[in-house]
Amino acid sequence: MGKIDDLIANNAAYASSFELGALEPAPTLRVAVVACMDARLDPAKALGLNEGDAHVMRNAGGSITEDMLRSLAVSQWMLGTEEVVLVHHTGCGMEGLPEQAAAQRVQGESGTPLPFSLGAFDSAEDDLREGLRKVRDCPYLRSHQVRGFMYEVETGRVREVQA
Amino acid sequence: MGKIDDLIANNAAYASSFELGALEPAPTLRVAVVACMDARLDPAKALGLNEGDAHVMRNAGGSITEDMLRSLAVSQWMLGTEEVVLVHHTGCGMEGLPEQAAAQRVQGESGTPLPFSLGAFDSAEDDLREGLRKVRDCPYLRSHQVRGFMYEVETGRVREVQA
């Protein structure tokens, strides 16, 4: 696991000049971001977030799953966030992924069937709109203020998408 | 939603000097990071990750939920990652959260019962160890190479925890 040793060395450099030990747990901007896990997207850099500013949740696709709703509930009720930003992106691997063939490949190579859908979608923008609706309509969230963006991996720019 | 407008302005600055339009979707380090959503933790900064290097998944607590296993399956089978890094942290809001009282508060104020556990845990280190075991033992993941770290919000340093 040589790559991870490199990351630990990187961390030592980060910690050597660390001066943020007094940050509060509650995000100062009262914002929560739900974004795709994609390696090309760094939500903090792309949105100008500093340590302490915002919660950042991420999964494959950036879709609003139960785990993301759970995390948003914790974020809003326990730690006071009031606005939600959803970030999908161009060139997403979940867009157009052949769900059934992919699941069969995993089962064939691992010998174990996947106990869930991989969460592929036909259109990242449509999945983003579905996420916007889910957050707006979720009866157990405290705030339904949400906006959604497509991050363009080609340009680094975010483009707003309406629900 | 004035805060989000500020983030959009930040993004314009990021995009204005963007030169990463040719990055590949597969993470160059073949690493996936699963971390807590905590605002004080910037996994990319803390581990020295650049755009394109690694998948980053995050939720409340950094726990290995089904959504994180789904995301890891996509990361490993579809996009070739081979090592997993789990990051929990000191001072986590999920540690010692009174699950039942919190759920009652949400139901009382929103009028709707939560359809899931909030995912609180008694000990962040124990939950991290449980996550290490889940990744190691997951029959449908392709790689079980995983290491776990506590990120110290007081120092910026990561400290390895053995399963």
GROMACS .gro file of C-alpha atoms in nm:
model
  326
    1MET     CA    1   0.000   0.000   0.000
    2GLY     CA    2   0.268   0.240  -0.106
    3LYS     CA    3   0.030   0.506  -0.225
    4ILE     CA    4  -0.120   0.541   0.120
    5ASP     CA    5   0.224   0.589   0.273
    6ASP     CA    6   0.268   0.882   0.033
    7LEU     CA    7  -0.060   1.030   0.158
    8ILE     CA    8   0.060   0.998   0.518
    9ALA     CA    9   0.377   1.185   0.425
   10ASN     CA   10   0.164   1.454   0.258
   11ASN     CA   11  -0.035   1.480   0.580
   12ALA     CA   12   0.276   1.541   0.785
   13ALA     CA   13   0.348   1.842   0.565
   14TYR     CA   14  -0.011   1.966   0.604
   15ALA     CA   15  -0.001   1.926   0.982
   16SER     CA   16   0.337   2.098   1.013
   17SER     CA   17   0.183   2.434   0.926
   18PHE     CA   18  -0.163   2.366   1.070
   19GLU     CA   19  -0.319   2.659   1.256
   20LEU     CA   20  -0.688   2.564   1.252
   21GLY     CA   21  -0.712   2.374   1.580
   22ALA     CA   22  -0.983   2.599   1.721
   23LEU     CA   23  -1.245   2.559   1.446
   24GLU     CA   24  -1.603   2.494   1.557
   25PRO     CA   25  -1.786   2.178   1.443
   26ALA     CA   26  -2.083   2.374   1.301
   27PRO     CA   27  -2.010   2.488   0.943
   28THR     CA   28  -1.961   2.866   0.939
   29LEU     CA   29  -2.139   2.916   0.605
   30ARG     CA   30  -2.430   2.692   0.716
   31VAL     CA   31  -2.401   2.512   0.384
   32ALA     CA   32  -2.396   2.141   0.300
   33VAL     CA   33  -2.263   2.018  -0.035
   34VAL     CA   34  -2.358   1.679  -0.184
   35ALA     CA   35  -2.125   1.594  -0.473
   36CYS     CA   36  -2.005   1.304  -0.682
   37MET     CA   37  -1.695   1.117  -0.563
   38ASP     CA   38  -1.525   1.177  -0.901
   39ALA     CA   39  -1.149   1.225  -0.871
   40ARG     CA   40  -1.148   1.521  -1.109
   41LEU     CA   41  -1.380   1.721  -0.887
   42ASP     CA   42  -1.244   1.885  -0.572
   43PRO     CA   43  -1.557   2.047  -0.428
   44ALA     CA   44  -1.363   2.259  -0.180
   45LYS     CA   45  -1.133   2.401  -0.446
   46ALA     CA   46  -1.404   2.436  -0.708
   47LEU     CA   47  -1.637   2.626  -0.472
   48GLY     CA   48  -1.373   2.809  -0.269
   49LEU     CA   49  -1.446   2.635   0.061
   50ASN     CA   50  -1.201   2.658   0.347
   51GLU     CA   51  -1.178   2.424   0.644
   52GLY     CA   52  -1.473   2.493   0.873
   53ASP     CA   53  -1.701   2.639   0.605
   54ALA     CA   54  -1.933   2.357   0.496
   55HIS     CA   55  -2.024   1.993   0.524
   56VAL     CA   56  -1.930   1.794   0.216
   57MET     CA   57  -2.102   1.461   0.140
   58ARG     CA   58  -1.999   1.255  -0.160
   59ASN     CA   59  -2.093   0.923  -0.321
   60ALA     CA   60  -2.089   0.757  -0.661
   61GLY     CA   61  -2.291   0.992  -0.880
   62GLY     CA   62  -2.370   1.251  -0.616
   63SER     CA   63  -2.721   1.106  -0.605
   64ILE     CA   64  -2.958   1.171  -0.315
   65THR     CA   65  -2.959   0.828  -0.155
   66GLU     CA   66  -3.088   0.742   0.191
   67ASP     CA   67  -2.733   0.783   0.327
   68MET     CA   68  -2.714   1.135   0.186
   69LEU     CA   69  -3.056   1.222   0.336
   70ARG     CA   70  -2.935   1.081   0.669
   71SER     CA   71  -2.624   1.296   0.644
   72LEU     CA   72  -2.829   1.604   0.550
   73ALA     CA   73  -3.060   1.542   0.846
   74VAL     CA   74  -2.759   1.532   1.080
   75SER     CA   75  -2.614   1.840   0.910
   76GLN     CA   76  -2.931   2.045   0.939
   77TRP     CA   77  -3.077   1.934   1.273
   78MET     CA   78  -2.758   1.881   1.470
   79LEU     CA   79  -2.517   2.126   1.313
   80GLY     CA   80  -2.737   2.403   1.180
   81THR     CA   81  -2.681   2.406   0.804
   82GLU     CA   82  -2.953   2.589   0.611
   83GLU     CA   83  -2.867   2.560   0.242
   84VAL     CA   84  -2.787   2.257   0.027
   85VAL     CA   85  -2.574   2.252  -0.288
   86LEU     CA   86  -2.590   1.948  -0.517
   87VAL     CA   87  -2.303   1.892  -0.760
   88HIS     CA   88  -2.312   1.647  -1.048
   89HIS     CA   89  -2.065   1.670  -1.335
   90THR     CA   90  -2.002   1.611  -1.703
   91GLY     CA   91  -1.842   1.283  -1.805
   92CYS     CA   92  -1.977   1.096  -1.503
   93GLY     CA   93  -1.911   0.721  -1.503
   94MET     CA   94  -2.259   0.657  -1.363
   95GLU     CA   95  -2.417   0.815  -1.671
   96GLY     CA   96  -2.507   0.542  -1.915
   97LEU     CA   97  -2.337   0.268  -1.713
   98PRO     CA   98  -2.502  -0.059  -1.821
   99GLU     CA   99  -2.630  -0.158  -1.479
  100GLN     CA  100  -2.716  -0.520  -1.551
  101ALA     CA  101  -2.396  -0.604  -1.739
  102ALA     CA  102  -2.188  -0.434  -1.469
  103ALA     CA  103  -2.363  -0.628  -1.192
  104GLN     CA  104  -2.315  -0.954  -1.382
  105ARG     CA  105  -1.946  -0.882  -1.423
  106VAL     CA  106  -1.906  -0.819  -1.048
  107GLN     CA  107  -2.091  -1.139  -0.968
  108GLY     CA  108  -1.891  -1.336  -1.224
  109GLU     CA  109  -1.553  -1.217  -1.098
  110SER     CA  110  -1.626  -1.198  -0.725
  111GLY     CA  111  -1.862  -1.493  -0.701
  112THR     CA  112  -2.106  -1.279  -0.503
  113PRO     CA  113  -2.415  -1.097  -0.629
  114LEU     CA  114  -2.434  -0.727  -0.549
  115PRO     CA  115  -2.700  -0.667  -0.281
  116PHE     CA  116  -2.793  -0.330  -0.433
  117SER     CA  117  -2.820  -0.141  -0.759
  118LEU     CA  118  -2.501   0.038  -0.862
  119GLY     CA  119  -2.708   0.353  -0.904
  120ALA     CA  120  -2.645   0.420  -1.272
  121PHE     CA  121  -2.854   0.684  -1.446
  122ASP     CA  122  -2.932   0.773  -1.807
  123SER     CA  123  -2.870   1.143  -1.759
  124ALA     CA  124  -2.665   1.317  -1.492
  125GLU     CA  125  -2.877   1.630  -1.530
  126ASP     CA  126  -3.198   1.435  -1.479
  127ASP     CA  127  -3.052   1.264  -1.172
  128LEU     CA  128  -2.952   1.606  -1.041
  129ARG     CA  129  -3.310   1.731  -1.092
  130GLU     CA  130  -3.439   1.424  -0.908
  131GLY     CA  131  -3.202   1.506  -0.621
  132LEU     CA  132  -3.331   1.864  -0.610
  133ARG     CA  133  -3.687   1.735  -0.584
  134LYS     CA  134  -3.595   1.482  -0.314
  135VAL     CA  135  -3.437   1.750  -0.094
  136ARG     CA  136  -3.723   1.997  -0.155
  137ASP     CA  137  -3.987   1.735  -0.076
  138CYS     CA  138  -3.818   1.554   0.212
  139PRO     CA  139  -4.056   1.589   0.507
  140TYR     CA  140  -3.796   1.526   0.777
  141LEU     CA  141  -3.536   1.778   0.663
  142ARG     CA  142  -3.536   2.114   0.839
  143SER     CA  143  -3.446   2.324   0.536
  144HIS     CA  144  -3.546   2.266   0.175
  145GLN     CA  145  -3.335   2.545   0.029
  146VAL     CA  146  -3.138   2.365  -0.239
  147ARG     CA  147  -2.966   2.451  -0.566
  148GLY     CA  148  -2.807   2.214  -0.816
  149PHE     CA  149  -2.506   2.246  -1.044
  150MET     CA  150  -2.332   2.056  -1.319
  151TYR     CA  151  -1.954   2.082  -1.277
  152GLU     CA  152  -1.783   2.078  -1.615
  153VAL     CA  153  -1.470   1.865  -1.587
  154GLU     CA  154  -1.355   2.023  -1.914
  155THR     CA  155  -1.363   2.383  -1.788
  156GLY     CA  156  -1.378   2.373  -1.407
  157ARG     CA  157  -1.697   2.577  -1.425
  158VAL     CA  158  -2.030   2.504  -1.251
  159ARG     CA  159  -2.354   2.558  -1.440
  160GLU     CA  160  -2.684   2.581  -1.251
  161VAL     CA  161  -2.962   2.336  -1.335
  162GLN     CA  162  -3.323   2.412  -1.244
  163ALA     CA  163  -3.543   2.142  -1.094
  164MET     CA  164  -2.943   3.177  -0.066
  165GLY     CA  165  -2.671   3.434  -0.060
  166LYS     CA  166  -2.401   3.194   0.056
  167ILE     CA  167  -2.443   2.984  -0.255
  168ASP     CA  168  -2.403   3.291  -0.477
  169ASP     CA  169  -2.067   3.347  -0.306
  170LEU     CA  170  -1.966   2.990  -0.390
  171ILE     CA  171  -2.058   3.048  -0.755
  172ALA     CA  172  -1.838   3.357  -0.758
  173ASN     CA  173  -1.557   3.152  -0.603
  174ASN     CA  174  -1.602   2.896  -0.880
  175ALA     CA  175  -1.564   3.161  -1.149
  176ALA     CA  176  -1.222   3.242  -1.003
  177TYR     CA  177  -1.130   2.871  -0.993
  178ALA     CA  178  -1.240   2.817  -1.352
  179SER     CA  179  -1.058   3.126  -1.477
  180SER     CA  180  -0.720   2.959  -1.425
  181PHE     CA  181  -0.837   2.599  -1.486
  182GLU     CA  182  -0.594   2.387  -1.686
  183LEU     CA  183  -0.709   2.035  -1.595
  184GLY     CA  184  -0.959   1.973  -1.875
  185ALA     CA  185  -0.781   1.660  -1.999
  186LEU     CA  186  -0.785   1.456  -1.676
  187GLU     CA  187  -0.892   1.093  -1.704
  188PRO     CA  188  -1.191   0.964  -1.502
  189ALA     CA  189  -0.992   0.678  -1.343
  190PRO     CA  190  -0.806   0.802  -1.032
  191THR     CA  191  -0.433   0.815  -1.105
  192LEU     CA  192  -0.331   0.694  -0.756
  193ARG     CA  193  -0.589   0.412  -0.768
  194VAL     CA  194  -0.700   0.516  -0.421
  195ALA     CA  195  -1.049   0.570  -0.277
  196VAL     CA  196  -1.098   0.771   0.043
  197VAL     CA  197  -1.407   0.736   0.264
  198ALA     CA  198  -1.421   1.023   0.513
  199CYS     CA  199  -1.659   1.205   0.745
  200MET     CA  200  -1.845   1.507   0.603
  201ASP     CA  201  -1.712   1.725   0.886
  202ALA     CA  202  -1.648   2.083   0.778
  203ARG     CA  203  -1.312   2.099   0.956
  204LEU     CA  204  -1.173   1.813   0.751
  205ASP     CA  205  -1.063   1.877   0.391
  206PRO     CA  206  -0.951   1.528   0.283
  207ALA     CA  207  -0.778   1.655  -0.031
  208LYS     CA  208  -0.574   1.914   0.158
  209ALA     CA  209  -0.507   1.690   0.457
  210LEU     CA  210  -0.380   1.404   0.239
  211GLY     CA  211  -0.224   1.609  -0.038
  212LEU     CA  212  -0.460   1.496  -0.313
  213ASN     CA  213  -0.477   1.683  -0.640
  214GLU     CA  214  -0.761   1.676  -0.890
  215GLY     CA  215  -0.754   1.340  -1.067
  216ASP     CA  216  -0.576   1.150  -0.790
  217ALA     CA  217  -0.845   0.968  -0.591
  218HIS     CA  218  -1.213   0.910  -0.537
  219VAL     CA  219  -1.344   1.074  -0.223
  220MET     CA  220  -1.666   0.952  -0.060
  221ARG     CA  221  -1.807   1.124   0.248
  222ASN     CA  222  -2.107   1.094   0.477
  223ALA     CA  223  -2.204   1.170   0.836
  224GLY     CA  224  -1.945   0.990   1.045
  225GLY     CA  225  -1.746   0.841   0.758
  226SER     CA  226  -1.912   0.509   0.840
  227ILE     CA  227  -1.918   0.220   0.594
  228THR     CA  228  -2.285   0.224   0.499
  229GLU     CA  229  -2.442   0.046   0.204
  230ASP     CA  230  -2.406   0.366  -0.001
  231MET     CA  231  -2.033   0.374   0.069
  232LEU     CA  232  -1.998   0.005  -0.026
  233ARG     CA  233  -2.191   0.078  -0.345
  234SER     CA  234  -1.956   0.368  -0.419
  235LEU     CA  235  -1.650   0.154  -0.343
  236ALA     CA  236  -1.780  -0.119  -0.574
  237VAL     CA  237  -1.816   0.136  -0.856
  238SER     CA  238  -1.473   0.279  -0.773
  239GLN     CA  239  -1.298  -0.059  -0.777
  240TRP     CA  240  -1.478  -0.249  -1.052
  241MET     CA  241  -1.549   0.036  -1.294
  242LEU     CA  242  -1.265   0.276  -1.230
  243GLY     CA  243  -0.980   0.057  -1.109
  244THR     CA  244  -0.903   0.178  -0.757
  245GLU     CA  245  -0.704  -0.073  -0.550
  246GLU     CA  246  -0.657   0.079  -0.204
  247VAL     CA  247  -0.907   0.224   0.041
  248VAL     CA  248  -0.841   0.488   0.305
  249LEU     CA  249  -1.095   0.542   0.583
  250VAL     CA  250  -1.085   0.871   0.774
  251HIS     CA  251  -1.273   0.936   1.096
  252HIS     CA  252  -1.180   1.226   1.323
  253THR     CA  253  -1.165   1.356   1.675
  254GLY     CA  254  -1.456   1.562   1.803
  255CYS     CA  255  -1.706   1.396   1.569
  256GLY     CA  256  -2.068   1.497   1.622
  257MET     CA  257  -2.179   1.137   1.565
  258GLU     CA  258  -1.976   1.019   1.864
  259GLY     CA  259  -2.203   1.002   2.164
  260LEU     CA  260  -2.499   1.160   1.984
  261PRO     CA  261  -2.810   1.049   2.178
  262GLU     CA  262  -2.979   0.872   1.889
  263GLN     CA  263  -3.324   0.836   2.039
  264ALA     CA  264  -3.352   1.191   2.173
  265ALA     CA  265  -3.226   1.331   1.843
  266ALA     CA  266  -3.479   1.130   1.643
  267GLN     CA  267  -3.758   1.240   1.876
  268ARG     CA  268  -3.657   1.603   1.831
  269VAL     CA  269  -3.665   1.571   1.452
  270GLN     CA  270  -4.005   1.405   1.465
  271GLY     CA  271  -4.137   1.665   1.709
  272GLU     CA  272  -4.023   1.963   1.502
  273SER     CA  273  -4.079   1.824   1.152
  274GLY     CA  274  -4.387   1.617   1.225
  275THR     CA  275  -4.230   1.322   1.044
  276PRO     CA  276  -4.046   1.025   1.192
  277LEU     CA  277  -3.701   0.957   1.053
  278PRO     CA  278  -3.709   0.644   0.834
  279PHE     CA  279  -3.357   0.547   0.940
  280SER     CA  280  -3.110   0.559   1.226
  281LEU     CA  281  -2.897   0.873   1.234
  282GLY     CA  282  -2.591   0.647   1.259
  283ALA     CA  283  -2.454   0.766   1.591
  284PHE     CA  284  -2.174   0.566   1.753
  285ASP     CA  285  -2.023   0.545   2.100
  286SER     CA  286  -1.665   0.561   1.977
  287ALA     CA  287  -1.533   0.700   1.650
  288GLU     CA  288  -1.232   0.468   1.672
  289ASP     CA  289  -1.454   0.163   1.718
  290ASP     CA  290  -1.670   0.268   1.424
  291LEU     CA  291  -1.354   0.312   1.218
  292ARG     CA  292  -1.246  -0.042   1.312
  293GLU     CA  293  -1.586  -0.171   1.214
  294GLY     CA  294  -1.547   0.002   0.878
  295LEU     CA  295  -1.206  -0.160   0.828
  296ARG     CA  296  -1.360  -0.501   0.894
  297LYS     CA  297  -1.652  -0.434   0.660
  298VAL     CA  298  -1.422  -0.343   0.370
  299ARG     CA  299  -1.188  -0.635   0.438
  300ASP     CA  300  -1.473  -0.884   0.460
  301CYS     CA  301  -1.697  -0.751   0.182
  302PRO     CA  302  -1.732  -1.041  -0.064
  303TYR     CA  303  -1.828  -0.829  -0.364
  304LEU     CA  304  -1.545  -0.577  -0.348
  305ARG     CA  305  -1.251  -0.638  -0.578
  306SER     CA  306  -0.980  -0.517  -0.338
  307HIS     CA  307  -0.973  -0.547   0.040
  308GLN     CA  308  -0.660  -0.341   0.091
  309VAL     CA  309  -0.773  -0.084   0.345
  310ARG     CA  310  -0.617   0.132   0.613
  311GLY     CA  311  -0.791   0.356   0.868
  312PHE     CA  312  -0.697   0.687   1.024
  313MET     CA  313  -0.821   0.924   1.290
  314TYR     CA  314  -0.782   1.283   1.173
  315GLU     CA  315  -0.710   1.510   1.467
  316VAL     CA  316  -0.903   1.833   1.419
  317GLU     CA  317  -0.678   1.989   1.684
  318THR     CA  318  -0.351   1.924   1.501
  319GLY     CA  319  -0.435   1.842   1.138
  320ARG     CA  320  -0.250   1.514   1.180
  321VAL     CA  321  -0.375   1.165   1.088
  322ARG     CA  322  -0.308   0.875   1.322
  323GLU     CA  323  -0.343   0.516   1.200
  324VAL     CA  324  -0.583   0.282   1.375
  325GLN     CA  325  -0.548  -0.095   1.341
  326ALA     CA  326  -0.854  -0.311   1.289
   0.00000   0.00000   0.00000
